[in-house]
Amino acid sequence: MKIFVVNAGSSSLKYQLIDMDNEEVLAKGLCERIGVTGCISHKAADGRKYEAETPMPTHSEAFEAVVFAMTKSEAKVIDSFDEISAIGHRIVQGGAIFKGSCLVNDKVLSDISDLGAMAPLHNPAHVLAIKACIKTFGEKIPQVVVFDTSFHQTMPPKAYMYALPYEYYEKYQVRKYGAHGTSHHFVSDRVAVLENKDKKDIKIITCHLGNGCSITAIKDGVCVDTSMGFTPLDGFMMGTRSGTIDPSALTYIAEKDNLSAADINTICNKKSGMLGISGVSNDNRDIEKAGKEGNERALLATSMQRYQILKFVGQYIAAMNGVDAIAFTGGIGENDPGLRQYVCENLGFLNVKIDGELNKLRGQEVKISTADSGVDVFVIPTNEELAIARDTLDIVSKL
Ligand code: ADP
């Protein structure tokens, strides 16, 4: 059974075709500049490539380009889209409405659209993409939506409520929703498999550290707390996002520089974090290089990032009254031995010990803690597309 996984933004569309018989990726690709000009870059598993510039005024033309790439181009992998059993879509914001993945219908589409106020850059684009999919592939291929937020819906109110006047929760549903749920779900499931234990019996902390970063506490098999909040700005510093800061600092800056709420939003989301502190880049590789060359602000950014991550891990150890396993994932989590070493060394009070040689490995699934470590520590490359495909398969196989 083949599942087509779609991750659509307003001007881009990432996709993968996965053969669920062996969970192998048959092809993957990216359409960019939708609504502006349009280009596709497509790659088959055997290395064949197809790249083209083609007009994509809307997502519909982008999907038509994908159909061509998959079925007719020099990198074709199937004869027809009839071979595809279902389509799985990544959706950023499911609010409190979506507690799990589900089939697309008119009500689901309008709910995702209504939640757009909380994810203006993402949800409207997802709706456009789903509608374009229906237009391109017809109604006969079932479509499933998988939410970044649904894994966090098990959080108790004490974790997801903000101590604001209660009316803002009632009127505007302002609360913590979290993000990266598909990744935290995937990685925590892998931890349980690697531990050879039922997930319900282990306390897990998953650290998804990429351009966006979040840390999640998983107890009794479910998420009990997570660092991202009402939006993916909350938590700790990221590539260009500030993470949590005293809101008074923002109102103070806004008054001083006569800035609007939208300006503040841009500053916190796009100009802060590793970029804002280092002044070098939002990318950890550039910051590491600058740090090695003696750039003080790059070194400060690195030390802040590590300290903030450590504190979130510490919070969640307290929240769960212990931890059995910690997992690192995402571009940084999978590739930054120095960060992992820093976090683990500072959990020495729990007798956390890692193997220096194993910790040097990058981008592969490995247990980096020693046999006598008080907590098991893993590096687990995330695979959100596979997680979406699995959920999609699960839902359509019950039809
Ligand atoms: P996104 O959130 O966009 O999916 P990624 O998970 O790809 O982001 O993570 C991007 C971050 O991972 C960047 O800061 C980048 O520097 C870091 N990263 C990726 N590969 C490496 C590597 N080989 N070594 C160090 N850092 C890396």
XYZ file of C-alpha atoms and ligand atoms in Angstrom:
426
model
C 0.000 0.000 0.000
C 1.424 3.391 -1.029
C 0.748 6.552 0.969
C 1.433 10.061 -0.283
C 2.449 12.453 2.509
C 1.996 16.205 2.050
C 3.458 19.039 4.108
C 2.114 22.227 2.558
C 2.998 25.815 3.325
C 1.615 28.916 1.690
C 4.236 28.962 -1.069
C 5.788 25.524 -0.764
C 4.792 21.903 -0.763
C 6.975 19.065 0.503
C 5.958 15.512 -0.264
C 6.991 11.901 0.103
C 5.649 8.715 -1.396
C 6.039 5.854 1.076
C 5.524 2.169 0.422
C 3.939 1.016 3.666
C 4.685 -2.666 2.983
C 8.289 -1.971 4.005
C 8.005 1.698 5.086
C 10.456 2.705 2.365
C 10.430 6.129 0.756
C 9.906 5.679 -2.997
C 10.264 9.361 -3.861
C 10.370 12.748 -2.230
C 10.284 16.279 -3.454
C 9.553 19.922 -3.018
C 7.527 22.491 -4.951
C 8.514 26.066 -4.226
C 7.475 29.585 -5.174
C 3.810 28.607 -5.479
C 1.812 31.726 -6.302
C 4.932 33.494 -7.578
C 6.546 31.450 -10.347
C 6.868 27.754 -9.511
C 9.509 25.043 -9.492
C 9.685 21.402 -8.549
C 12.592 19.289 -7.460
C 11.805 15.596 -7.255
C 14.011 12.648 -6.373
C 13.367 8.922 -6.690
C 14.811 6.527 -4.105
C 17.350 5.189 -6.637
C 18.818 8.671 -7.116
C 17.077 9.669 -10.364
C 16.131 13.350 -10.282
C 13.648 15.595 -12.025
C 13.778 19.358 -11.710
C 11.645 21.879 -13.576
C 10.370 25.409 -13.513
C 6.684 25.441 -14.276
C 3.966 27.975 -13.505
C 2.240 27.274 -10.159
C -0.300 30.030 -9.594
C -1.986 27.805 -6.969
C -1.373 24.533 -5.118
C -3.421 22.730 -7.821
C -0.739 23.323 -10.455
C 1.892 22.252 -7.932
C 0.085 18.914 -7.451
C -0.187 18.523 -11.222
C 3.593 18.994 -11.415
C 3.992 16.339 -8.712
C 1.771 13.939 -10.679
C 3.939 14.496 -13.759
C 7.155 14.002 -11.766
C 5.868 10.798 -10.183
C 4.224 9.207 -13.205
C 5.853 10.541 -16.376
C 9.209 12.230 -15.722
C 12.647 10.655 -15.993
C 12.388 10.091 -12.219
C 8.931 8.473 -12.325
C 8.189 5.915 -9.628
C 4.585 4.889 -10.377
C 2.449 4.566 -13.495
C -0.575 6.346 -12.100
C -1.874 7.949 -8.924
C -4.461 5.136 -8.842
C -1.675 3.151 -7.159
C -1.857 5.494 -4.173
C -4.165 4.305 -1.404
C -4.380 7.487 0.668
C -2.956 10.949 1.228
C -1.786 12.138 4.650
C -1.495 15.859 5.373
C 0.537 17.511 8.101
C -1.537 20.181 9.875
C 0.147 22.622 12.251
C -2.732 23.713 14.478
C -5.550 21.433 15.607
C -6.476 23.516 18.655
C -8.511 21.719 21.290
C -10.788 20.308 18.572
C -8.546 17.616 17.133
C -7.314 15.064 19.644
C -6.073 12.704 16.951
C -5.738 12.221 13.225
C -8.902 11.885 11.151
C -10.352 11.647 7.662
C -10.974 14.871 5.794
C -14.577 15.974 5.338
C -16.279 19.372 4.992
C -16.588 19.872 8.770
C -12.914 18.983 9.313
C -11.871 21.436 6.602
C -13.932 24.260 8.061
C -12.589 23.554 11.576
C -8.988 23.645 10.295
C -9.811 26.876 8.519
C -11.367 28.388 11.668
C -8.221 27.510 13.629
C -6.255 29.619 11.126
C -6.425 32.589 13.470
C -3.992 30.700 15.728
C -1.704 29.575 12.880
C -2.107 32.184 10.140
C 1.010 31.107 8.261
C 0.047 27.463 8.186
C -3.606 26.419 8.530
C -4.980 28.462 5.595
C -2.244 26.966 3.392
C -3.127 23.446 4.571
C -6.766 24.010 3.609
C -5.753 25.287 0.167
C -3.541 22.243 -0.326
C -6.233 19.768 0.729
C -8.757 21.391 -1.616
C -6.183 21.344 -4.430
C -5.550 17.662 -3.695
C -9.253 16.896 -3.974
C -9.342 18.816 -7.265
C -6.292 17.021 -8.666
C -6.871 13.494 -7.362
C -10.660 13.412 -7.037
C -12.700 12.214 -4.087
C -11.751 8.573 -4.435
C -8.367 8.787 -2.685
C -9.050 9.149 1.047
C -7.285 12.055 2.716
C -6.217 12.093 6.356
C -5.088 15.032 8.481
C -2.398 14.592 11.152
C -1.957 17.447 13.612
C 1.258 18.768 15.208
C -0.816 19.556 18.286
C -2.873 16.415 18.873
C -0.175 14.478 20.767
C -0.217 17.280 23.361
C -3.965 17.145 23.911
C -3.437 14.844 26.897
C -1.826 17.654 28.918
C -3.759 18.405 32.107
C -5.217 21.920 32.581
C -2.529 22.760 35.167
C 0.026 22.366 32.364
C -1.828 24.008 29.502
C -3.460 26.994 31.205
C -1.835 30.425 31.300
C -2.368 32.460 34.459
C -4.203 35.192 32.552
C -7.759 36.310 33.309
C -9.860 33.192 32.682
C -12.047 35.038 30.181
C -9.282 34.904 27.538
C -9.366 31.131 27.672
C -13.158 31.158 27.423
C -13.419 33.863 24.771
C -10.369 33.130 22.616
C -9.189 29.647 23.700
C -5.843 31.120 24.722
C -3.900 28.221 26.251
C -0.881 26.050 25.525
C -1.306 23.718 22.521
C 2.296 22.709 21.836
C 3.833 21.728 18.514
C 6.084 19.082 16.913
C 3.665 16.511 18.368
C 4.156 14.105 15.478
C 7.889 14.089 16.126
C 7.589 13.730 19.927
C 5.110 10.888 19.373
C 7.375 9.119 16.873
C 10.510 9.495 18.987
C 8.867 8.445 22.265
C 7.449 5.350 20.541
C 10.982 4.514 19.364
C 12.321 4.988 22.910
C 9.821 2.425 24.196
C 10.832 -0.027 21.453
C 14.547 0.481 22.175
C 13.921 0.129 25.917
C 11.862 -2.986 25.190
C 9.212 -1.686 27.569
C 5.603 -0.621 27.429
C 5.540 3.140 26.905
C 3.163 3.405 29.872
C 5.921 2.146 32.164
C 8.605 4.719 31.334
C 9.006 8.425 31.926
C 10.455 9.991 28.792
C 11.723 13.452 27.862
C 11.979 14.081 24.126
C 14.026 17.055 22.908
C 13.159 18.093 19.341
C 15.888 20.583 18.491
C 15.824 21.998 14.973
C 15.126 25.453 13.637
C 12.075 25.300 15.851
C 12.675 23.556 19.164
C 10.472 21.935 21.773
C 10.835 19.568 24.697
C 8.067 17.243 25.866
C 7.461 15.237 29.033
C 5.776 11.860 28.511
C 4.432 9.886 31.455
C 2.020 6.937 31.563
C 2.413 6.788 27.773
C 1.066 10.286 27.106
C 2.283 13.875 26.889
C 1.956 15.649 30.244
C 3.736 18.878 29.350
C 5.524 20.551 26.475
C 7.576 23.688 26.017
C 5.818 25.277 23.043
C 2.647 27.128 23.907
C -0.248 28.966 22.310
C 2.056 29.254 19.304
C 5.459 27.765 18.453
C 7.128 30.870 19.886
C 6.991 29.676 23.479
C 9.600 27.636 25.301
C 13.308 28.268 24.859
C 15.361 30.115 22.249
C 15.374 28.728 18.718
C 16.912 29.660 15.357
C 15.066 32.975 15.077
C 12.474 32.712 17.878
C 12.946 34.120 21.338
C 11.149 31.490 23.405
C 9.615 32.629 26.683
C 10.461 36.129 27.823
C 8.958 38.559 30.274
C 6.101 40.239 28.333
C 6.939 43.489 30.135
C 10.243 43.575 28.268
C 8.225 43.594 25.047
C 5.758 46.283 26.088
C 8.739 48.356 27.249
C 10.517 47.992 23.872
C 7.253 48.659 22.015
C 6.738 51.908 23.933
C 10.367 52.998 23.507
C 10.492 52.345 19.751
C 6.810 52.974 19.028
C 6.279 49.455 17.713
C 2.987 47.723 16.923
C 1.917 44.270 18.094
C 2.737 43.009 14.592
C 6.255 44.492 14.824
C 6.817 42.771 18.153
C 5.534 39.534 16.685
C 8.056 39.797 13.846
C 10.909 40.634 16.206
C 10.158 37.667 18.480
C 9.554 35.177 15.675
C 12.058 36.203 13.027
C 14.812 38.321 14.538
C 15.441 36.755 17.929
C 16.843 33.482 19.204
C 20.245 32.317 17.971
C 20.173 34.890 15.176
C 19.256 37.780 17.466
C 21.925 37.010 20.047
C 24.766 35.934 17.758
C 24.115 38.431 14.972
C 25.720 35.744 12.796
C 23.042 33.300 11.671
C 20.071 31.242 12.777
C 21.994 28.100 11.862
C 23.922 26.315 14.599
C 26.656 25.289 12.178
C 27.499 28.925 11.372
C 27.316 29.875 15.041
C 29.598 27.017 16.049
C 32.114 28.119 13.414
C 31.953 31.752 14.549
C 32.346 30.635 18.174
C 35.487 28.683 17.294
C 36.842 31.857 15.702
C 36.271 33.659 18.987
C 33.018 35.511 18.251
C 31.776 36.376 21.760
C 28.113 36.749 20.813
C 28.148 33.404 19.024
C 29.583 31.830 22.175
C 26.931 33.574 24.270
C 24.154 32.273 21.994
C 25.472 28.725 22.298
C 25.755 28.900 26.076
C 22.250 30.390 26.397
C 20.755 27.730 24.136
C 22.345 24.895 26.100
C 21.411 26.364 29.492
C 17.781 26.929 28.485
C 17.458 23.387 27.135
C 18.965 21.988 30.335
C 16.471 23.938 32.437
C 13.486 22.579 30.487
C 14.781 19.037 30.898
C 15.177 19.765 34.618
C 11.635 21.134 34.878
C 10.198 18.037 33.306
C 12.205 15.711 35.519
C 10.595 17.493 38.461
C 7.146 17.495 36.826
C 7.304 13.712 36.345
C 9.113 13.003 39.609
C 11.929 11.370 37.654
C 12.915 10.305 34.177
C 13.904 6.963 32.670
C 14.924 8.039 29.194
C 15.920 11.247 27.411
C 15.941 11.393 23.607
C 17.476 14.005 21.318
C 16.170 14.582 17.804
C 15.956 17.253 15.069
C 18.863 18.751 13.116
C 20.583 20.003 16.280
C 19.575 17.163 18.592
C 20.878 14.610 16.109
C 24.076 16.452 15.172
C 25.402 18.391 18.140
C 27.482 16.215 20.480
C 28.565 19.253 22.512
C 25.006 20.159 23.423
C 24.154 16.589 24.405
C 27.292 16.356 26.508
C 26.490 19.635 28.277
C 22.936 18.560 29.141
C 23.984 15.110 30.343
C 26.961 16.362 32.380
C 24.664 18.752 34.206
C 22.347 15.882 35.069
C 25.224 14.220 36.889
C 23.165 14.419 40.088
C 20.977 11.701 38.519
C 24.091 9.714 37.651
C 23.545 10.335 33.938
C 26.605 9.059 32.086
C 27.233 9.049 28.367
C 29.845 7.312 26.256
C 32.091 9.959 24.695
C 32.681 7.939 21.522
C 29.026 7.030 20.950
C 28.057 10.653 21.559
C 30.264 11.698 18.648
C 27.984 9.856 16.223
C 25.725 12.114 14.211
C 22.337 11.608 12.644
C 21.875 7.979 13.562
C 19.791 6.073 16.070
C 22.009 5.240 19.000
C 21.899 4.876 22.773
C 24.663 7.165 23.969
C 24.398 6.469 27.701
C 26.619 3.909 29.389
C 25.329 0.667 30.899
C 25.637 2.100 34.430
C 23.959 5.440 33.625
C 21.088 6.453 35.895
C 19.024 7.482 32.854
C 19.083 6.073 29.327
C 19.963 8.697 26.734
C 19.233 8.254 23.040
C 19.743 10.026 19.755
C 16.769 9.168 17.553
C 16.422 10.718 14.090
C 12.828 11.834 13.790
C 10.662 10.852 10.847
C 7.508 12.939 10.838
C 6.539 11.859 7.311
C 6.593 8.190 8.299
C 4.567 8.986 11.420
C 1.980 10.760 9.233
C 1.943 7.836 6.805
C 1.445 5.352 9.669
C -1.486 7.332 11.074
C -2.976 7.629 7.589
C -2.649 3.897 6.986
C -4.156 3.168 10.381
C -7.214 5.280 9.615
C -7.817 4.145 6.037
C -7.317 0.491 6.870
C -10.381 0.733 9.144
C -12.594 2.086 6.335
P 13.720 22.375 10.807
O 13.125 22.768 12.113
O 13.719 23.463 9.789
O 13.249 21.037 10.289
P 16.228 20.985 11.253
O 15.673 19.897 12.102
O 16.717 20.631 9.900
O 15.246 22.222 11.148
O 17.429 21.641 12.084
C 18.132 22.746 11.640
C 19.277 22.997 12.609
O 20.047 21.783 12.689
C 20.216 24.091 12.184
O 20.508 24.934 13.286
C 21.458 23.339 11.761
O 22.598 24.063 12.066
C 21.404 22.110 12.605
N 22.154 21.039 11.918
C 21.760 20.341 10.844
N 22.741 19.493 10.442
C 23.771 19.683 11.277
C 25.072 19.130 11.399
N 25.503 18.188 10.558
N 25.843 19.583 12.417
C 25.394 20.520 13.283
N 24.180 21.079 13.220
C 23.380 20.678 12.242
